[in-house]
DNA sequence: CTGTTAGCGCATTCAC
DNA sequence: GTGAATGCGCTAACAG
């Protein structure tokens, strides 16, 4: 017994024949164009298509029209809530414009990022959105820019999320300002001996947040010495290990700022595992306001970034749907959020 | 001054001309085929391509070959860690086979799911992976199956994640068995008065877990009465509200089982907000073992599903890369994980 | 092994 | 308005 022969999908040609009209008429009545086809014909075509289970072959359409309906999104790690929230926003906005989004991950490797961009160009996406944070000093950065420029030269559009990546469109995250505001708020709560757990030095987002935080502290006359800064992976594990390292050093601390929430979550767990009560013995703050930080104990103080909006923004910026037509950069406002992880210091300190 | 004219991307034709060879030779040396082209020619072609910044137009390639390198992944909500973890697995496995994955979200609407599948068919993906859990009694289910069957008839392959969706390939999640084992473990710890916060009745995953849990309890002679079962949204908020409802009812409970971790997280927060200490006053357990449940307090007891593996599995199942060639269904083993949210009852109860 | 030619499925310009 | 013919970028026979 032979397996059922796999028929190939119905083509526009089939539909036209079934409806007894020409290929051209079928095309016109099914897919856009300056519609000027007799309603009765149109109906017959639509019905024939229905009967045959016809679906436009987007690839073929793309080849014929020379343009696609694809947007490529490149993230470091889709399982990271930071990126998955942004992805949700991008996908949502894309849906509104009838665009399909393909997602690729780089695992935070600049090399893979470059490879990915190159591979994705084969898709001839209408736009490419790079959500990973930029690194400094990577030998691939330059090639990446070249690749992206070439992509734009050939009709594509790219949008970055994070820091300024001129000449490309960018949804600017105010890392410095947000961190500065947070530092000021925290200083106002009475924290004085702070440590920062940051990411690898090449990650610009980490550096900017560290820098902004330092600035804010300085405004309150609080120093941030090199030994109070610990570099670790930009992940939950990084935050965890960084905290262990900090604790081991015996440095007196009343506050730990982790440059992103995912790390901060690791900080909180590490503290607890070490018998230190987060929020009580030591304050903890993060950055991003990912969904889970409301649910850990104590709830985490952080800097809110409207992640989904950022994703939506990026897409609209790239497709030119953004209301602010001229804007090639859109800054997103951040908001300091104080929760239980950083109670007023004078009230809780021993 | 005029804006730079957007050149169109270099075509294979351009490359061939630049290299002084025929179109066919260029094609052969650049993209696969049974390679048998003179090395010196190949080199010239490759260099020319490099010089022109040529990238294969995957769309055109797809049209010509009649097959694509796309896999479509359909999830309820990409920002939900359950789905984003699965997505990470799918993307990872896809990368190994040089496949690009496009993601679409349904927001848990069967109607949108159907629409999405239809739309995605236009992409002529090699495989379609449906990760959302199935619903029962939806008028769209039938249409969905028809659409998917038609998709398979025309050469596509579909894979489901969750419950049996014959005749389609499925990565089977042992919801019943996992929940049963959990119930048994929990009963063994001394819990007796349990409540379950489950999802909408149409969601099969929720029903299966509820059912399995009930079975496990029954084996210990513990009943699960209707009034001890609360239906809520399949989300964090659902868990939160369901708990409020439960608390308001005044029913005496020593354990709450939420049918998924995301809901369980809501349960824990609701308890805490109500002044009830989770894990101490009332035990809490979930299902899935999403990453964050390790980091909430107390850490959540749950049933572990290797989410990323599930994603990888699904892809391999669909592409036929699965080692177990004959398998059209792959069951994934679950593991009961007891953490701080369900300490031995006799030791903690007042 | 290389070049020529004919499609792939669709959009579109051009006559009718 | 409608249909026939051409081309999009590429692959796959097909000859040389």
XYZ file of C-alpha atoms (C1' of nucleotides) in Angstrom:
732
model
C 0.000 0.000 0.000
C 1.383 3.290 -1.031
C 1.415 6.311 1.185
C -0.928 9.022 0.029
C 0.801 10.978 -2.657
C 1.476 14.445 -1.433
C -0.232 16.749 -3.858
C 1.325 20.119 -4.152
C -0.642 23.128 -2.985
C -3.096 24.678 -5.364
C -1.591 27.429 -7.442
C -3.115 30.580 -8.711
C -3.135 28.905 -12.059
C -5.374 26.152 -10.723
C -7.730 28.683 -9.288
C -7.935 30.596 -12.518
C -8.738 27.466 -14.456
C -11.293 26.353 -11.892
C -12.956 29.723 -12.060
C -12.724 29.905 -15.795
C -10.861 33.178 -15.874
C -7.391 34.248 -16.732
C -4.442 34.091 -14.440
C -4.314 37.854 -14.334
C -7.897 38.191 -13.268
C -7.427 35.640 -10.565
C -4.411 37.481 -9.276
C -6.203 40.785 -9.297
C -9.217 39.561 -7.473
C -7.346 37.583 -4.876
C -4.426 39.758 -3.982
C -4.686 43.504 -3.818
C -3.609 45.473 -6.868
C -5.609 48.484 -7.926
C -8.756 46.453 -7.830
C -10.869 46.879 -10.881
C -12.347 43.526 -11.512
C -15.965 42.765 -12.116
C -17.646 41.707 -8.916
C -19.144 38.579 -10.450
C -15.742 37.430 -11.641
C -14.200 38.248 -8.344
C -16.743 36.107 -6.604
C -16.177 33.141 -8.836
C -12.475 33.373 -8.244
C -12.823 33.636 -4.512
C -15.102 30.654 -4.434
C -12.818 28.613 -6.602
C -9.931 29.482 -4.314
C -11.980 28.451 -1.349
C -12.882 25.160 -2.961
C -9.305 24.356 -3.816
C -7.968 25.469 -0.465
C -5.741 27.945 -2.177
C -3.375 30.139 -0.219
C -1.193 32.731 -1.829
C 2.358 31.578 -2.039
C 4.033 34.444 -0.266
C 7.425 33.445 -1.522
C 6.417 33.533 -5.115
C 4.598 36.752 -4.498
C 7.691 38.175 -2.931
C 9.813 37.179 -5.880
C 7.403 38.687 -8.326
C 6.912 41.905 -6.444
C 10.448 42.209 -5.283
C 9.428 42.895 -1.723
C 8.527 40.802 1.257
C 6.313 40.920 4.285
C 8.879 39.606 6.689
C 10.515 41.250 9.644
C 13.522 39.663 11.240
C 14.055 40.039 14.947
C 17.399 39.251 16.463
C 17.687 38.721 20.182
C 20.301 37.354 22.525
C 18.045 34.828 24.209
C 14.365 34.398 23.586
C 13.851 32.629 26.908
C 15.020 35.735 28.726
C 11.922 37.682 29.790
C 13.508 40.916 28.719
C 13.706 39.760 25.141
C 10.545 37.735 25.066
C 8.596 40.778 26.217
C 10.127 42.867 23.492
C 9.394 40.096 21.018
C 5.779 40.085 22.093
C 5.573 43.772 21.275
C 7.228 43.364 17.915
C 4.983 40.483 16.964
C 1.926 42.370 18.048
C 2.766 45.439 16.029
C 3.804 43.329 13.070
C 0.470 41.587 13.076
C -1.224 44.915 12.635
C 0.701 45.503 9.469
C 0.319 42.003 8.152
C 3.944 41.245 8.614
C 5.365 37.930 9.682
C 8.243 37.930 12.122
C 11.087 35.502 12.162
C 13.214 35.313 15.261
C 16.837 34.387 15.529
C 18.992 34.216 18.609
C 22.626 35.067 19.041
C 23.351 33.851 22.527
C 25.135 37.150 23.129
C 27.902 36.297 20.727
C 28.874 39.110 18.392
C 30.149 36.588 15.938
C 26.893 34.717 15.848
C 25.080 37.981 15.602
C 26.969 38.847 12.468
C 26.444 35.411 11.006
C 22.781 35.619 11.808
C 22.363 38.954 10.130
C 24.067 37.636 7.052
C 21.897 34.563 6.975
C 18.762 36.546 7.557
C 19.494 38.815 4.661
C 18.690 35.888 2.477
C 15.124 36.284 3.633
C 15.085 39.768 2.181
C 13.162 40.985 5.184
C 11.533 44.348 4.973
C 13.060 45.270 8.293
C 15.566 43.901 10.706
C 15.357 44.632 14.401
C 18.378 44.078 16.588
C 17.436 43.908 20.213
C 20.607 42.679 21.807
C 22.644 45.323 23.503
C 25.645 46.572 21.676
C 29.129 45.671 22.682
C 32.182 47.830 22.468
C 35.467 46.824 21.017
C 34.202 43.787 19.226
C 35.953 43.177 15.938
C 32.602 42.140 14.566
C 30.861 45.407 15.286
C 32.415 47.013 12.281
C 31.465 44.209 9.981
C 28.001 44.223 11.396
C 27.558 47.863 10.564
C 28.849 47.276 7.083
C 26.466 44.414 6.592
C 23.555 46.420 7.881
C 24.440 49.433 5.790
C 24.553 47.251 2.762
C 21.204 45.855 3.771
C 19.761 49.330 3.934
C 21.381 50.293 0.661
C 19.491 47.493 -0.963
C 16.154 48.590 0.332
C 16.003 47.146 3.832
C 15.439 49.020 7.028
C 17.090 48.331 10.335
C 16.144 49.352 13.826
C 18.151 48.965 16.966
C 16.861 48.727 20.449
C 19.095 50.087 23.133
C 21.798 52.585 22.507
C 22.379 54.958 19.711
C 23.521 53.096 16.654
C 23.590 55.904 14.137
C 23.030 55.973 11.259
C 20.419 53.369 12.024
C 17.049 54.009 13.551
C 17.073 53.385 17.252
C 14.652 52.989 20.085
C 16.735 54.634 22.711
C 16.647 53.250 26.201
C 17.647 55.821 28.741
C 19.967 53.584 30.678
C 21.988 56.378 32.170
C 19.078 58.530 33.201
C 17.114 55.650 34.570
C 19.999 54.393 36.651
C 20.762 57.877 37.853
C 17.199 58.440 38.991
C 17.215 55.118 40.737
C 20.427 55.935 42.550
C 19.023 59.222 43.692
C 15.854 57.595 44.953
C 17.830 54.957 46.756
C 20.196 57.463 48.294
C 17.139 59.339 49.439
C 16.007 56.225 51.224
C 19.161 56.237 53.230
C 21.403 53.748 51.465
C 25.063 54.599 51.659
C 27.293 51.575 51.210
C 26.451 50.300 47.822
C 27.829 47.621 45.589
C 27.021 47.113 41.935
C 26.905 43.836 40.140
C 27.292 44.569 36.507
C 27.755 42.644 33.306
C 30.821 42.126 31.169
C 32.626 45.382 30.487
C 32.010 45.181 26.734
C 28.259 45.307 27.099
C 27.320 48.909 26.637
C 23.974 48.618 28.354
C 25.704 47.408 31.485
C 28.271 50.152 31.337
C 25.732 52.879 30.802
C 23.629 51.772 33.710
C 26.652 51.523 35.926
C 27.740 54.937 34.844
C 24.362 56.515 35.415
C 24.098 54.911 38.786
C 27.475 56.234 39.749
C 26.436 59.711 38.690
C 23.310 59.572 40.786
C 25.221 58.420 43.817
C 27.774 61.157 43.333
C 25.045 63.741 43.506
C 24.460 62.536 47.007
C 28.123 62.445 47.748
C 28.216 58.703 47.789
C 31.314 57.240 46.195
C 31.410 54.061 44.190
C 34.827 52.528 44.405
C 36.172 49.973 41.958
C 36.178 47.275 44.606
C 32.467 47.818 45.022
C 31.861 46.882 41.426
C 31.680 43.269 40.438
C 31.585 42.060 36.882
C 29.647 38.933 36.108
C 27.590 37.306 33.393
C 24.565 39.210 32.217
C 22.335 36.393 33.484
C 20.591 35.114 36.562
C 23.605 32.940 37.302
C 25.885 35.917 36.900
C 23.938 37.775 39.532
C 24.043 34.786 41.803
C 27.761 34.227 41.537
C 28.569 37.884 41.696
C 26.746 38.085 44.973
C 28.605 35.128 46.384
C 31.801 36.844 45.422
C 30.702 40.035 47.057
C 29.675 38.306 50.229
C 32.936 36.433 50.360
C 34.871 39.670 50.150
C 33.337 40.705 53.430
C 32.759 44.228 52.179
C 30.155 46.061 54.268
C 27.183 46.765 52.032
C 23.663 47.971 52.594
C 22.564 47.913 48.968
C 23.258 45.888 45.865
C 22.324 47.254 42.476
C 22.279 44.680 39.718
C 22.279 46.242 36.288
C 19.355 44.177 35.127
C 16.463 42.383 36.757
C 17.455 38.936 35.659
C 20.726 39.403 37.495
C 18.953 40.982 40.446
C 16.820 37.897 40.791
C 20.013 35.914 41.075
C 21.255 38.372 43.676
C 18.187 37.910 45.813
C 18.430 34.133 45.654
C 22.117 34.191 46.473
C 21.537 36.409 49.469
C 18.829 34.193 50.760
C 20.874 31.066 50.228
C 23.639 32.709 52.204
C 21.336 33.447 55.079
C 21.123 37.129 54.386
C 17.610 38.508 54.257
C 17.197 40.575 51.091
C 15.441 43.860 51.692
C 16.098 43.661 55.367
C 19.794 43.042 55.795
C 20.678 44.336 52.374
C 18.617 46.272 49.863
C 18.482 45.050 46.269
C 17.530 46.877 43.117
C 17.476 45.928 39.474
C 16.625 47.381 36.092
C 14.003 46.610 33.415
C 10.954 45.659 35.467
C 10.460 42.249 33.950
C 7.196 40.625 35.014
C 8.649 38.238 37.571
C 10.189 40.831 39.842
C 6.793 41.611 41.282
C 6.504 38.036 42.427
C 9.765 37.409 44.139
C 10.155 38.244 47.800
C 10.667 40.965 48.540
C 9.305 42.542 45.382
C 12.141 44.169 43.551
C 12.796 47.870 43.236
C 13.773 48.599 39.687
C 13.628 50.923 36.734
C 10.651 50.311 34.578
C 11.042 50.019 30.827
C 7.827 49.423 28.918
C 9.290 46.417 27.166
C 6.384 45.506 24.932
C 5.982 49.102 23.888
C 9.639 49.194 23.045
C 9.105 46.276 20.715
C 6.108 47.885 19.089
C 7.998 51.098 18.773
C 10.918 49.480 17.092
C 8.714 47.947 14.469
C 6.852 51.121 13.729
C 10.030 53.068 13.621
C 11.347 50.676 11.033
C 8.245 50.460 8.930
C 7.742 54.179 9.056
C 4.408 53.795 10.770
C 5.642 55.789 13.710
C 3.533 58.861 14.197
C 6.527 61.020 14.723
C 7.560 60.815 11.127
C 10.890 62.544 11.316
C 12.105 60.666 14.320
C 14.892 58.320 13.558
C 15.426 57.880 17.216
C 12.752 57.430 19.753
C 13.621 57.723 23.380
C 11.610 55.681 25.768
C 10.974 57.062 29.185
C 11.890 55.079 32.237
C 10.384 55.176 35.654
C 11.875 54.421 39.023
C 9.871 51.892 40.958
C 10.525 51.361 44.619
C 9.268 48.145 46.089
C 9.910 46.070 49.176
C 13.458 45.152 48.317
C 14.630 48.627 49.252
C 12.768 49.853 52.307
C 13.812 53.149 53.855
C 17.181 52.402 55.306
C 16.968 54.403 58.513
C 13.794 52.561 59.439
C 15.107 49.072 58.963
C 18.787 49.263 59.721
C 19.947 48.025 63.028
C 20.622 66.672 -3.142
C 18.980 63.405 -3.753
C 18.856 60.603 -1.271
C 21.008 57.681 -2.223
C 19.111 55.558 -4.663
C 18.395 52.226 -3.130
C 20.050 49.703 -5.353
C 18.498 46.324 -5.342
C 20.476 43.453 -3.947
C 22.956 41.713 -6.194
C 21.458 38.774 -8.009
C 23.004 35.516 -8.951
C 23.033 36.828 -12.434
C 25.233 39.719 -11.382
C 27.603 37.370 -9.680
C 27.827 35.122 -12.717
C 28.597 38.038 -14.963
C 31.134 39.443 -12.518
C 32.852 36.081 -12.336
C 32.603 35.489 -16.041
C 30.778 32.213 -15.745
C 27.304 30.989 -16.468
C 24.353 31.366 -14.206
C 24.262 27.642 -13.605
C 27.870 27.471 -12.558
C 27.381 30.328 -10.186
C 24.382 28.613 -8.695
C 26.202 25.351 -8.322
C 29.226 26.814 -6.653
C 27.299 29.024 -4.304
C 24.383 26.919 -3.229
C 24.645 23.216 -2.634
C 23.653 20.882 -5.436
C 25.740 17.818 -6.106
C 28.893 19.882 -6.125
C 31.052 19.154 -9.080
C 32.439 22.408 -10.211
C 36.021 23.199 -10.966
C 37.695 24.632 -7.920
C 39.132 27.591 -9.796
C 35.713 28.526 -11.083
C 34.174 28.068 -7.718
C 36.699 30.409 -6.220
C 36.081 33.101 -8.775
C 32.389 32.870 -8.142
C 32.748 33.022 -4.415
C 34.998 36.026 -4.676
C 32.660 37.782 -7.018
C 29.793 37.121 -4.651
C 31.825 38.482 -1.807
C 32.721 41.573 -3.774
C 29.117 42.240 -4.690
C 27.794 41.468 -1.248
C 25.600 38.799 -2.689
C 23.246 36.764 -0.525
C 21.090 34.015 -1.881
C 17.521 35.101 -2.216
C 15.868 32.403 -0.169
C 12.464 33.253 -1.529
C 13.468 32.793 -5.097
C 15.312 29.688 -4.143
C 12.228 28.381 -2.448
C 10.078 29.077 -5.456
C 12.481 27.354 -7.763
C 13.017 24.347 -5.563
C 9.452 24.109 -4.464
C 10.463 23.792 -0.856
C 11.381 26.171 1.889
C 13.622 26.349 4.901
C 11.051 27.845 7.191
C 9.433 26.444 10.273
C 6.431 28.159 11.734
C 5.921 28.093 15.470
C 2.584 29.002 16.925
C 2.316 29.841 20.594
C -0.291 31.387 22.827
C 1.977 34.037 24.288
C 5.648 34.425 23.599
C 6.186 36.437 26.781
C 5.030 33.486 28.845
C 8.125 31.635 30.051
C 6.523 28.328 29.246
C 6.311 29.191 25.585
C 9.476 31.200 25.345
C 11.433 28.263 26.728
C 9.895 25.969 24.174
C 10.605 28.520 21.503
C 14.231 28.617 22.549
C 14.431 24.878 22.029
C 12.763 25.021 18.655
C 15.011 27.812 17.468
C 18.072 26.019 18.687
C 17.211 22.792 16.931
C 16.154 24.654 13.816
C 19.496 26.395 13.662
C 21.187 23.032 13.492
C 19.250 22.189 10.390
C 19.629 25.576 8.798
C 15.996 26.369 9.209
C 14.572 29.749 10.010
C 11.729 29.958 12.452
C 8.884 32.393 12.310
C 6.770 32.838 15.397
C 3.136 33.776 15.594
C 1.001 34.204 18.659
C -2.631 33.401 19.177
C -3.332 34.883 22.569
C -5.129 31.666 23.431
C -7.899 32.316 20.965
C -8.874 29.336 18.873
C -10.168 31.631 16.229
C -6.906 33.484 15.990
C -5.100 30.212 15.984
C -7.004 29.096 12.951
C -6.490 32.394 11.198
C -2.827 32.254 12.011
C -2.415 28.790 10.619
C -4.130 29.855 7.447
C -1.960 32.907 7.109
C 1.167 30.981 7.843
C 0.419 28.472 5.143
C 1.217 31.214 2.717
C 4.781 30.908 3.885
C 4.804 27.310 2.738
C 6.754 26.333 5.807
C 8.389 22.975 5.885
C 6.868 22.332 9.266
C 4.376 23.913 11.571
C 4.617 23.478 15.310
C 1.599 24.207 17.447
C 2.567 24.678 21.056
C -0.590 26.054 22.549
C -2.627 23.552 24.449
C -5.655 22.153 22.736
C -9.134 23.121 23.691
C -12.178 20.950 23.632
C -15.474 21.847 22.136
C -14.204 24.758 20.123
C -15.982 25.096 16.807
C -12.631 26.013 15.347
C -10.897 22.808 16.320
C -12.472 20.955 13.472
C -11.526 23.574 10.939
C -8.052 23.663 12.344
C -7.614 19.967 11.823
C -8.931 20.246 8.291
C -6.553 23.061 7.565
C -3.630 21.162 9.000
C -4.537 17.989 7.169
C -4.674 19.921 3.986
C -1.307 21.378 4.850
C 0.133 17.929 5.306
C -1.495 16.695 2.123
C 0.385 19.346 0.271
C 3.726 18.346 1.633
C 3.901 20.094 4.980
C 4.482 18.501 8.318
C 2.876 19.463 11.570
C 3.825 18.728 15.123
C 1.832 19.378 18.223
C 3.145 19.885 21.676
C 0.921 18.744 24.460
C -1.762 16.204 24.044
C -2.378 13.612 21.449
C -3.546 15.224 18.273
C -3.637 12.238 15.977
C -3.089 11.920 13.131
C -0.473 14.586 13.670
C 2.911 14.050 15.215
C 2.927 14.984 18.858
C 5.351 15.603 21.630
C 3.280 14.172 24.370
C 3.374 15.827 27.748
C 2.386 13.463 30.477
C 0.065 15.832 32.235
C -1.946 13.159 33.941
C 0.960 11.083 35.122
C 2.945 14.087 36.262
C 0.064 15.497 38.241
C -0.694 12.117 39.711
C 2.872 11.645 40.885
C 2.862 15.103 42.357
C -0.345 14.432 44.238
C 1.076 11.240 45.639
C 4.247 12.947 46.760
C 2.285 15.735 48.351
C -0.079 13.353 50.090
C 2.973 11.570 51.363
C 4.124 14.811 52.885
C 0.965 14.967 54.906
C -1.270 17.312 52.977
C -4.922 16.469 53.244
C -7.152 19.443 52.574
C -6.328 20.473 49.077
C -7.711 22.960 46.635
C -6.930 23.185 42.960
C -6.815 26.310 40.917
C -7.216 25.300 37.348
C -7.704 26.964 34.006
C -10.769 27.310 31.853
C -12.587 24.011 31.433
C -11.987 23.915 27.692
C -8.243 23.816 28.047
C -7.289 20.195 27.858
C -3.950 20.622 29.534
C -5.666 22.074 32.568
C -8.238 19.318 32.648
C -5.689 16.560 32.315
C -3.589 17.886 35.119
C -6.585 18.310 37.316
C -7.687 14.812 36.504
C -4.301 13.279 37.190
C -4.027 15.147 40.437
C -7.396 13.910 41.512
C -6.371 10.359 40.712
C -3.238 10.658 42.774
C -5.132 12.060 45.720
C -7.685 9.301 45.468
C -4.966 6.730 45.818
C -4.357 8.205 49.233
C -8.024 8.338 49.986
C -8.101 12.089 49.721
C -11.201 13.413 48.024
C -11.316 16.431 45.766
C -14.724 17.983 45.890
C -16.091 20.347 43.264
C -16.070 23.238 45.693
C -12.375 22.718 46.126
C -11.782 23.370 42.461
C -11.591 26.890 41.188
C -11.521 27.809 37.547
C -9.578 30.869 36.517
C -7.541 32.290 33.681
C -4.523 30.301 32.647
C -2.288 33.196 33.668
C -0.530 34.709 36.634
C -3.533 36.946 37.217
C -5.815 33.941 37.058
C -3.864 32.287 39.835
C -3.936 35.455 41.844
C -7.669 36.006 41.565
C -8.483 32.367 42.006
C -6.635 32.425 45.283
C -8.483 35.468 46.454
C -11.695 33.697 45.654
C -10.583 30.631 47.521
C -9.532 32.613 50.549
C -12.799 34.487 50.554
C -14.730 31.237 50.598
C -13.174 30.458 53.935
C -12.609 26.842 52.986
C -9.997 25.197 55.185
C -7.037 24.305 53.006
C -3.518 23.154 53.628
C -2.444 22.943 50.010
C -3.144 24.699 46.769
C -2.231 23.082 43.493
C -2.192 25.424 40.543
C -2.206 23.604 37.239
C 0.702 25.585 35.908
C 3.608 27.487 37.375
C 2.610 30.822 36.014
C -0.651 30.525 37.896
C 1.138 29.173 40.943
C 3.269 32.269 41.045
C 0.081 34.274 41.194
C -1.146 32.037 43.986
C 1.939 32.661 46.060
C 1.688 36.405 45.609
C -1.994 36.419 46.438
C -1.407 34.435 49.589
C 1.316 36.736 50.712
C -0.739 39.821 49.943
C -3.500 38.328 52.043
C -1.199 37.837 54.973
C -0.976 34.095 54.558
C 2.545 32.714 54.519
C 2.925 30.413 51.528
C 4.688 27.184 52.371
C 4.061 27.669 56.038
C 0.367 28.314 56.437
C -0.530 26.755 53.130
C 1.522 24.641 50.773
C 1.644 25.573 47.088
C 2.575 23.508 44.078
C 2.607 24.159 40.370
C 3.440 22.456 37.114
C 6.060 23.015 34.377
C 9.109 24.124 36.326
C 9.588 27.386 34.528
C 12.851 29.095 35.452
C 11.439 31.682 37.824
C 9.895 29.263 40.300
C 13.291 28.608 41.775
C 13.592 32.250 42.639
C 10.351 33.022 44.318
C 9.969 32.476 48.040
C 9.463 29.807 48.997
C 10.806 27.997 45.955
C 7.966 26.225 44.284
C 7.315 22.519 44.253
C 6.317 21.515 40.786
C 6.444 18.969 38.023
C 9.409 19.421 35.815
C 9.001 19.411 32.062
C 12.216 19.856 30.111
C 10.739 22.719 28.123
C 13.643 23.440 25.835
C 14.031 19.776 25.066
C 10.379 19.616 24.259
C 10.892 22.335 21.693
C 13.894 20.603 20.194
C 11.994 17.374 20.136
C 9.071 18.849 18.345
C 11.250 20.158 15.603
C 13.118 16.932 15.118
C 9.936 14.996 15.170
C 8.605 17.166 12.410
C 11.714 17.217 10.286
C 12.201 13.515 10.702
C 15.551 14.040 12.356
C 14.332 12.279 15.446
C 16.477 9.275 16.169
C 13.463 7.169 16.865
C 12.404 7.102 13.263
C 9.078 5.391 13.611
C 7.884 7.498 16.459
C 5.070 9.750 15.548
C 4.561 10.485 19.157
C 7.233 11.152 21.646
C 6.387 11.136 25.277
C 8.414 13.377 27.480
C 9.075 12.259 30.985
C 8.158 14.479 33.857
C 9.690 14.656 37.281
C 8.208 15.656 40.575
C 10.218 18.330 42.286
C 9.585 19.138 45.906
C 10.846 22.466 47.103
C 10.234 24.763 50.019
C 6.667 25.622 49.126
C 5.500 22.221 50.330
C 7.391 21.245 53.471
C 6.344 18.086 55.290
C 2.958 18.935 56.673
C 3.178 17.228 60.027
C 6.322 19.154 60.787
C 4.958 22.570 60.002
C 1.270 22.408 60.755
C 0.071 23.974 63.943
C 32.291 19.508 -15.757
C 29.960 23.787 -17.968
C 26.518 26.495 -20.379
C 21.542 26.776 -22.360
C 16.967 26.500 -21.548
C 12.830 25.827 -19.408
C 10.086 26.337 -15.677
C 8.598 27.571 -10.196
C 4.094 30.820 -8.722
C 2.912 35.114 -9.116
C 2.463 40.385 -10.563
C 2.118 43.366 -14.160
C 2.734 45.739 -18.585
C 0.776 45.688 -22.691
C -2.640 44.930 -26.237
C -7.513 43.657 -27.048
C -12.294 45.615 -17.677
C -9.886 41.304 -19.267
C -6.395 38.177 -21.060
C -1.752 37.088 -23.143
C 2.942 37.657 -22.543
C 7.156 38.879 -19.898
C 9.979 38.920 -15.974
C 11.335 38.269 -10.790
C 15.817 35.266 -8.952
C 16.814 30.876 -8.826
C 17.195 25.595 -9.752
C 17.116 21.604 -12.569
C 17.111 18.997 -16.457
C 19.089 19.098 -20.829
C 22.617 19.110 -24.142
C 27.503 20.123 -25.359
